[in-house]
Coordinates of C-alpha atoms in Angstrom, one line a residue:
X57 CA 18.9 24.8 -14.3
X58 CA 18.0 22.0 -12.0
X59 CA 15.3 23.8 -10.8
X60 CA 12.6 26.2 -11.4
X61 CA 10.1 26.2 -8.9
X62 CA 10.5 26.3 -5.3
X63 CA 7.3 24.6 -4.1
X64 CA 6.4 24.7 -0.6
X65 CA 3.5 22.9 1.9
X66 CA 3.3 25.8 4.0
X67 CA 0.6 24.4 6.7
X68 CA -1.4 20.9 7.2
X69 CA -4.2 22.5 8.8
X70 CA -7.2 22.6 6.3
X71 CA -10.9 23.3 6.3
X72 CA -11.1 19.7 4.9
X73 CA -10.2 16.2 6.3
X74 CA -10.3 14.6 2.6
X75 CA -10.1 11.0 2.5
X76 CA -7.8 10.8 -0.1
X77 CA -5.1 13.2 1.2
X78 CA -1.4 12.1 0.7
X79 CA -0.5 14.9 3.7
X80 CA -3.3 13.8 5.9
X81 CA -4.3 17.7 6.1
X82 CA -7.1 18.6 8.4
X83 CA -8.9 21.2 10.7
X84 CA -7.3 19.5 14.1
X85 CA -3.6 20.0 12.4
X86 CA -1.9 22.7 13.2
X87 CA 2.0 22.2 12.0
X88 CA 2.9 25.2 9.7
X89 CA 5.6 27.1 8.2
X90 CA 6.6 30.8 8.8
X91 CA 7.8 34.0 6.6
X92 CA 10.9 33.9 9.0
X93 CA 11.7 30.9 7.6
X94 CA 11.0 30.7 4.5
X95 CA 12.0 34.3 2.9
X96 CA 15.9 33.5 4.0
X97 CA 15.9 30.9 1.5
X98 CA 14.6 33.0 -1.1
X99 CA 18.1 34.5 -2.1
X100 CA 19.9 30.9 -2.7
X101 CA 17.0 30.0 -4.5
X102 CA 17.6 32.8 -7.1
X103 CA 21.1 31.8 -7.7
X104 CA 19.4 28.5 -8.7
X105 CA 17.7 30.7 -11.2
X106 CA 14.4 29.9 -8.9
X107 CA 11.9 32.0 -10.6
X108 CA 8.3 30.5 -9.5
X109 CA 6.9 30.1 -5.9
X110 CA 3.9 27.4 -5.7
X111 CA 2.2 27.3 -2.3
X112 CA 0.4 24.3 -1.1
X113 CA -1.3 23.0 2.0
X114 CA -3.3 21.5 3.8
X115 CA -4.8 25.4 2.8
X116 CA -2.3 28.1 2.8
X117 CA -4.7 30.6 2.2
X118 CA -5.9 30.4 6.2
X119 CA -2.8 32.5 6.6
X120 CA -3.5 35.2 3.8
X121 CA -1.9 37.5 6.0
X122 CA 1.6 35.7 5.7
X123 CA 1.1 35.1 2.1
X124 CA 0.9 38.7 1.6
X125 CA 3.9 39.3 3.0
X126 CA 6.3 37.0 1.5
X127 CA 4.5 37.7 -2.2
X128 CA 5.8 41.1 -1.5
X129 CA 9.4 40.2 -1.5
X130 CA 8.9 37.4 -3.8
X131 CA 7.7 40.4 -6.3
X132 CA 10.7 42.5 -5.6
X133 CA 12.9 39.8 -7.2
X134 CA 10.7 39.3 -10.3
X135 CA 9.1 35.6 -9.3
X136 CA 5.9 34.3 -10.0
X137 CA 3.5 33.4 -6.9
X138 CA 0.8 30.5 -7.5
X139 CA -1.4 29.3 -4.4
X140 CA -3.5 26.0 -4.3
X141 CA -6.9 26.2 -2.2
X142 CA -9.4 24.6 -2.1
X143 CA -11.5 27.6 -2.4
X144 CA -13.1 27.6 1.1
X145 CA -13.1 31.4 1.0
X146 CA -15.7 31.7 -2.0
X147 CA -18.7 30.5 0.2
X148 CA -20.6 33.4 -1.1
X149 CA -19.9 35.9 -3.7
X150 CA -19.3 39.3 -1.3
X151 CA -16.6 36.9 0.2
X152 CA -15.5 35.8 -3.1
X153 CA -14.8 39.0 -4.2
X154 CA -13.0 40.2 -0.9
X155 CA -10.3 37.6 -1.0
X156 CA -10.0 37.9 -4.9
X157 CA -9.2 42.0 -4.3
X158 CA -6.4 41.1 -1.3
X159 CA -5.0 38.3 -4.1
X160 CA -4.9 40.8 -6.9
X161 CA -3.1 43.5 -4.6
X162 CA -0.7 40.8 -2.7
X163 CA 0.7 40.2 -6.7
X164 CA -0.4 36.7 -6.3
X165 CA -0.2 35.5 -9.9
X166 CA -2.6 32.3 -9.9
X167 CA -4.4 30.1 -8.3
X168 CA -5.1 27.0 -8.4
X169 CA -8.4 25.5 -7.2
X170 CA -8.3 21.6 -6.0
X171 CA -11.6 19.5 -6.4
X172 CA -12.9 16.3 -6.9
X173 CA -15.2 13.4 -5.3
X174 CA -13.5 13.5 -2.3
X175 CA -13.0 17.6 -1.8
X176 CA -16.7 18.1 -2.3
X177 CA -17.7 16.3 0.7
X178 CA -16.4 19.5 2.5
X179 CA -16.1 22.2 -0.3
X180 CA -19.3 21.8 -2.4
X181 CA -18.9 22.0 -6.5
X182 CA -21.0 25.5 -6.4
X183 CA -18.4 27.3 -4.3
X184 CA -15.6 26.2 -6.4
X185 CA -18.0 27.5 -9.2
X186 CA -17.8 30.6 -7.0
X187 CA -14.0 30.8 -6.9
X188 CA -13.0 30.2 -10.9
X189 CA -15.9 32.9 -11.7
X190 CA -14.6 35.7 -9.4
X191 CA -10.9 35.2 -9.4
X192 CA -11.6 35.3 -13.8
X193 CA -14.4 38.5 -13.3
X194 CA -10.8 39.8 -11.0
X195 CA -8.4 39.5 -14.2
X196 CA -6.0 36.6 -11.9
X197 CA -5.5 33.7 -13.8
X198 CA -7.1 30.4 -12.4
X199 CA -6.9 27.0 -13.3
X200 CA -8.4 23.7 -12.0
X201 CA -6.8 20.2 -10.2
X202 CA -8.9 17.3 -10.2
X203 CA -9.1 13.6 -10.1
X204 CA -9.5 11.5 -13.3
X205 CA -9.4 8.1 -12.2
X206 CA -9.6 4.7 -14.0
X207 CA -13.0 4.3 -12.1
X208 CA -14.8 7.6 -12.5
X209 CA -17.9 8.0 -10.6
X210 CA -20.9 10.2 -11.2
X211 CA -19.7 13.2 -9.5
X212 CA -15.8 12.9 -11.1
X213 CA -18.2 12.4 -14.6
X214 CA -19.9 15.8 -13.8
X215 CA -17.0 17.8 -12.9
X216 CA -14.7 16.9 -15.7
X217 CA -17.5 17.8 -18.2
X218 CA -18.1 20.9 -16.6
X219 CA -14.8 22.4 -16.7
X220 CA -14.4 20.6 -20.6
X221 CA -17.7 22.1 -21.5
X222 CA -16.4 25.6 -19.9
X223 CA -12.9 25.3 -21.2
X224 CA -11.3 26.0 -18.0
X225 CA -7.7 25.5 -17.9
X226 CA -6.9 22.5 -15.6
X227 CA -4.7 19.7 -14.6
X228 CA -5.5 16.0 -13.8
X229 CA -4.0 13.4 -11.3
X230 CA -5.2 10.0 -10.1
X231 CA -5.7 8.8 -6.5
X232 CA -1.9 7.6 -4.7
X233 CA -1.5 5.1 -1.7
X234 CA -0.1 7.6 0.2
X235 CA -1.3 9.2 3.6
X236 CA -5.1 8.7 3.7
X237 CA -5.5 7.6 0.5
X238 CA -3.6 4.3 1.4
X239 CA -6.9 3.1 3.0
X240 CA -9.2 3.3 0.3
X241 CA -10.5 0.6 -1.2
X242 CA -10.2 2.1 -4.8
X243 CA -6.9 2.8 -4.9
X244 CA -6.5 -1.0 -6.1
X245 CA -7.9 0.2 -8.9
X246 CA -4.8 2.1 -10.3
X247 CA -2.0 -0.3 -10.3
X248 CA -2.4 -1.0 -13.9
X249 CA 0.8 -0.1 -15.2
X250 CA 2.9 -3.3 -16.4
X251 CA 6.2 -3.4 -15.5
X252 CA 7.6 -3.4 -19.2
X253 CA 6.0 0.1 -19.0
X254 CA 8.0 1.1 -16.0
X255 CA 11.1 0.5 -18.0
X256 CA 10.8 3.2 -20.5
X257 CA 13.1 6.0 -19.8
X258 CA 10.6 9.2 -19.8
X259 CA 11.6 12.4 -18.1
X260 CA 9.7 13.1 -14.7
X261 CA 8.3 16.7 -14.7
X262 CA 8.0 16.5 -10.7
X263 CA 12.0 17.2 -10.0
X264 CA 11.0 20.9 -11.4
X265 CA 10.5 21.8 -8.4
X266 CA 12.5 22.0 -4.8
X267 CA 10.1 20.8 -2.0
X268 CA 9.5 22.1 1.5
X269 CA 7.2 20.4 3.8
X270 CA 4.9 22.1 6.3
X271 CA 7.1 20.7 9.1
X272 CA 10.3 21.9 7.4
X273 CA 12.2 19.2 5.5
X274 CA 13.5 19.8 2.4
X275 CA 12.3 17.2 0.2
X276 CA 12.8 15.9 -2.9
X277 CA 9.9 16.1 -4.8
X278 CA 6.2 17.0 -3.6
X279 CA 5.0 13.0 -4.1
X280 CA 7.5 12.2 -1.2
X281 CA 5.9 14.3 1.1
X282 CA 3.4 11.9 1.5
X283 CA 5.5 8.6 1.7
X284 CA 8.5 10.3 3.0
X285 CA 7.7 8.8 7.0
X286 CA 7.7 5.2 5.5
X287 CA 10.5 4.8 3.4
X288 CA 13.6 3.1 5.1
X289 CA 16.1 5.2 3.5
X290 CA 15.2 8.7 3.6
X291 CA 18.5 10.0 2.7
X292 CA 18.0 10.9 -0.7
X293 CA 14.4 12.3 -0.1
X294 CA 15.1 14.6 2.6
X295 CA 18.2 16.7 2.5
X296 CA 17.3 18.7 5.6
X297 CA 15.3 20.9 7.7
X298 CA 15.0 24.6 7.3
X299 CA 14.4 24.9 10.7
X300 CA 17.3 23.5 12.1
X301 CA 20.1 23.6 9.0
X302 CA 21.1 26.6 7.0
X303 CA 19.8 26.5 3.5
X304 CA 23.2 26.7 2.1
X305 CA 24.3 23.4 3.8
X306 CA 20.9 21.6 2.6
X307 CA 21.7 23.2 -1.0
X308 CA 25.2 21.3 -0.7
X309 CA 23.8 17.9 -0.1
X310 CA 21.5 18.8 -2.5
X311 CA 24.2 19.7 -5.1
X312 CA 25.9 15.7 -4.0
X313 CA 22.5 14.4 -5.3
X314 CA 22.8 16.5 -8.9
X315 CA 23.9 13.3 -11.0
X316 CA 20.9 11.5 -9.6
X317 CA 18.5 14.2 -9.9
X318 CA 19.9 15.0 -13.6
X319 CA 18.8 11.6 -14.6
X320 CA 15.7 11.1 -12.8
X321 CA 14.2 14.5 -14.7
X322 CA 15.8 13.2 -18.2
X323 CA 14.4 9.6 -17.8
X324 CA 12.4 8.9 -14.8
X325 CA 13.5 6.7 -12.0
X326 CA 14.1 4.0 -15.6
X327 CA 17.2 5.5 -16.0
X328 CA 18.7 4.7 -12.6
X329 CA 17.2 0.8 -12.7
X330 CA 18.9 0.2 -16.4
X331 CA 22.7 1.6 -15.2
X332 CA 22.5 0.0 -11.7
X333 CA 20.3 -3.3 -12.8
X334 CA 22.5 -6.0 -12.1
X335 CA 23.7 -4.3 -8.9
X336 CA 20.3 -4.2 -7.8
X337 CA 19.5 -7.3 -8.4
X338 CA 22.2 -9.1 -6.6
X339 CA 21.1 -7.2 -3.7
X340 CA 17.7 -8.8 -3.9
X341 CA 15.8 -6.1 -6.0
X342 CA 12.7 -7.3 -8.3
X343 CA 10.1 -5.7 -10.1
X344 CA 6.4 -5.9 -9.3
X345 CA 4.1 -7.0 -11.8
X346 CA 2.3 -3.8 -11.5
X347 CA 2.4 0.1 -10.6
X348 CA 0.0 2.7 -9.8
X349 CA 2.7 5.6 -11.2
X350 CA 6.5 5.8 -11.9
X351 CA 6.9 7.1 -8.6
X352 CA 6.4 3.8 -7.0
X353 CA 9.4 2.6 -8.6
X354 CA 11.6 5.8 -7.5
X355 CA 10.7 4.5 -3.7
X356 CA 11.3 1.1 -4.1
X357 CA 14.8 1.7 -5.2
X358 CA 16.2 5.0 -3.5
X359 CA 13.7 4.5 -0.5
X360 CA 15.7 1.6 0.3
X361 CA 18.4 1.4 2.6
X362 CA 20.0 -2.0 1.5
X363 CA 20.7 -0.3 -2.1
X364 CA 22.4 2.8 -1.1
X365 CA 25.7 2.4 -1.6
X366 CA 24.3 0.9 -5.6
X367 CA 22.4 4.0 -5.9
X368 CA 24.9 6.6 -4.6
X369 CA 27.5 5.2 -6.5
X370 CA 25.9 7.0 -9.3
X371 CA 27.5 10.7 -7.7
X372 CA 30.9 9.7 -7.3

């Protein structure tokens, strides 16, 4: 199985204009997607043995009422739903507790509730507090996405021993150069990683999952969603546009891309420097000194459009 999540940005509108967005999400956007558009793709994904639908934003859950309806033919073919928020909605606990009763009864699986320095600006840390307590006191599993940075500041200090000290489940990620995050003075911070380090082959977890933007495109991996307008090749990121192409002709470039995609998720964008090295560097590739995530290396060689031909030599 290549994949085994379809995972899809289904609006960049959000209650929040955080500084450090890779999407740029915020109340004056209004691009989004559509059940129309995405429940045709649903039955190719399932022949991909697609079991897991992950909703992100922006904040899907201003359209509740569309989420409801494609969980309920997600359900029917036995898939898992999990929704990212921000958790806007749990501004007080009768609200709390309304949204948590439509979740429950749409079959929405989890949720996952994004916070961290930069969210609390907009969302503050007691109606997050809010969220995780009533979607636990409605029996719907919940976990927690935040920042740990090299630089942790008093409030990322209080909010990773809060959920340590409560045991509630979570996952971690630092701050990317991507979107509005490029701006920030402390992203500087992050490119640590020596280059020897970028050389190890280690598999990359993100090519799990089959990516859909809020404006449609069919991306690679959710990381490129933020850099994807910036790359000069954008070939291998973007294999097409649900609202223009059928899904089975963006499954077929997909399928072109397999022996690229195979290695990436068995040894991280490492694996494609290694077999093509000496290619690349005759055509003027060089590694930086230092990276703020393997990622950066995946862009800097199949973002490219002078290496193509090295890269997608690789399929033939």
């Amino acid at each position: 199985m290549i994949f085994s999540s379809l995972s899809i940005s289904y609006t960049n509108k959000c209650t929040a204009a955080c500084a450090h967005c890779i999407v740029g999400a915020g109340p004056d956007k209004d691009e989004k997607l559509s059940p129309d558009l995405i429940l045709p793709v649903l039955p190719d994904c399932n022949q991909l043995g697609i079991k897991n639908l992950l909703v992100t934003g922006g904040e899907p859950i201003l359209y509740l009422d569309e989420l409801e309806s494609i969980s309920s033919e997600v359900l029917k073919s036995g898939w898992h739903i999990t929704i990212y928020s921000n958790g806007f909605w749990a501004d007080n606990e009768k609200n709390a507790a309304i949204y948590a009763a439509r979740f429950k009864k749409a079959g929405i699986n989890s949720i996952v509730i994004s916070t961290d320095r930069y969210h609390i600006d907009y969302i503050p840390f007691s109606i997050v507090q809010t969220a995780v307590d009533t979607l636990k006191a409605h029996d719907i599993n919940c976990s927690v996405m935040y920042m740990k940075d090299n630089v942790l500041s008093a409030k990322d200090l209080y909010i990773d021993q809060h959920f340590q000290k409560n045991k509630v489940s979570n996952s971690i990620y630092r701050l990317s150069p991507d979107g509005r995050g490029e701006h920030l003075p402390e992203v500087k911070s992050n490119y640590i990683i020596p280059k020897k380090n970028m050389l190890l082959k280690r598999p990359c977890h993100l090519l799990q999952q089959l990516f859909i933007n809020h404006d449609g495109n069919v991306l690679l991996c959710c990381t490129s969603s933020g850099r994807f307008k910036k790359l000069d090749s954008k070939d291998f990121y973007c294999f097409g546009n649900i609202k223009e192409d059928s899904f089975k002709t963006i499954l077929n470039k997909i399928k072109a891309f397999f022996p690229i995609i195979k290695i990436i998720k068995q040894e991280g964008p490492a694996g494609i420097y290694h077999r093509e090295k000496n290619e690349l560097e005759k055509a003027g590739f060089s590694l930086k000194e230092y990276y703020y995530a393997r990622c950066e290396l995946c862009f800097d060689i199949l973002g490219e459009q002078r290496y193509e031909e090295i890269t997608k030599s690789l399929c033939r």
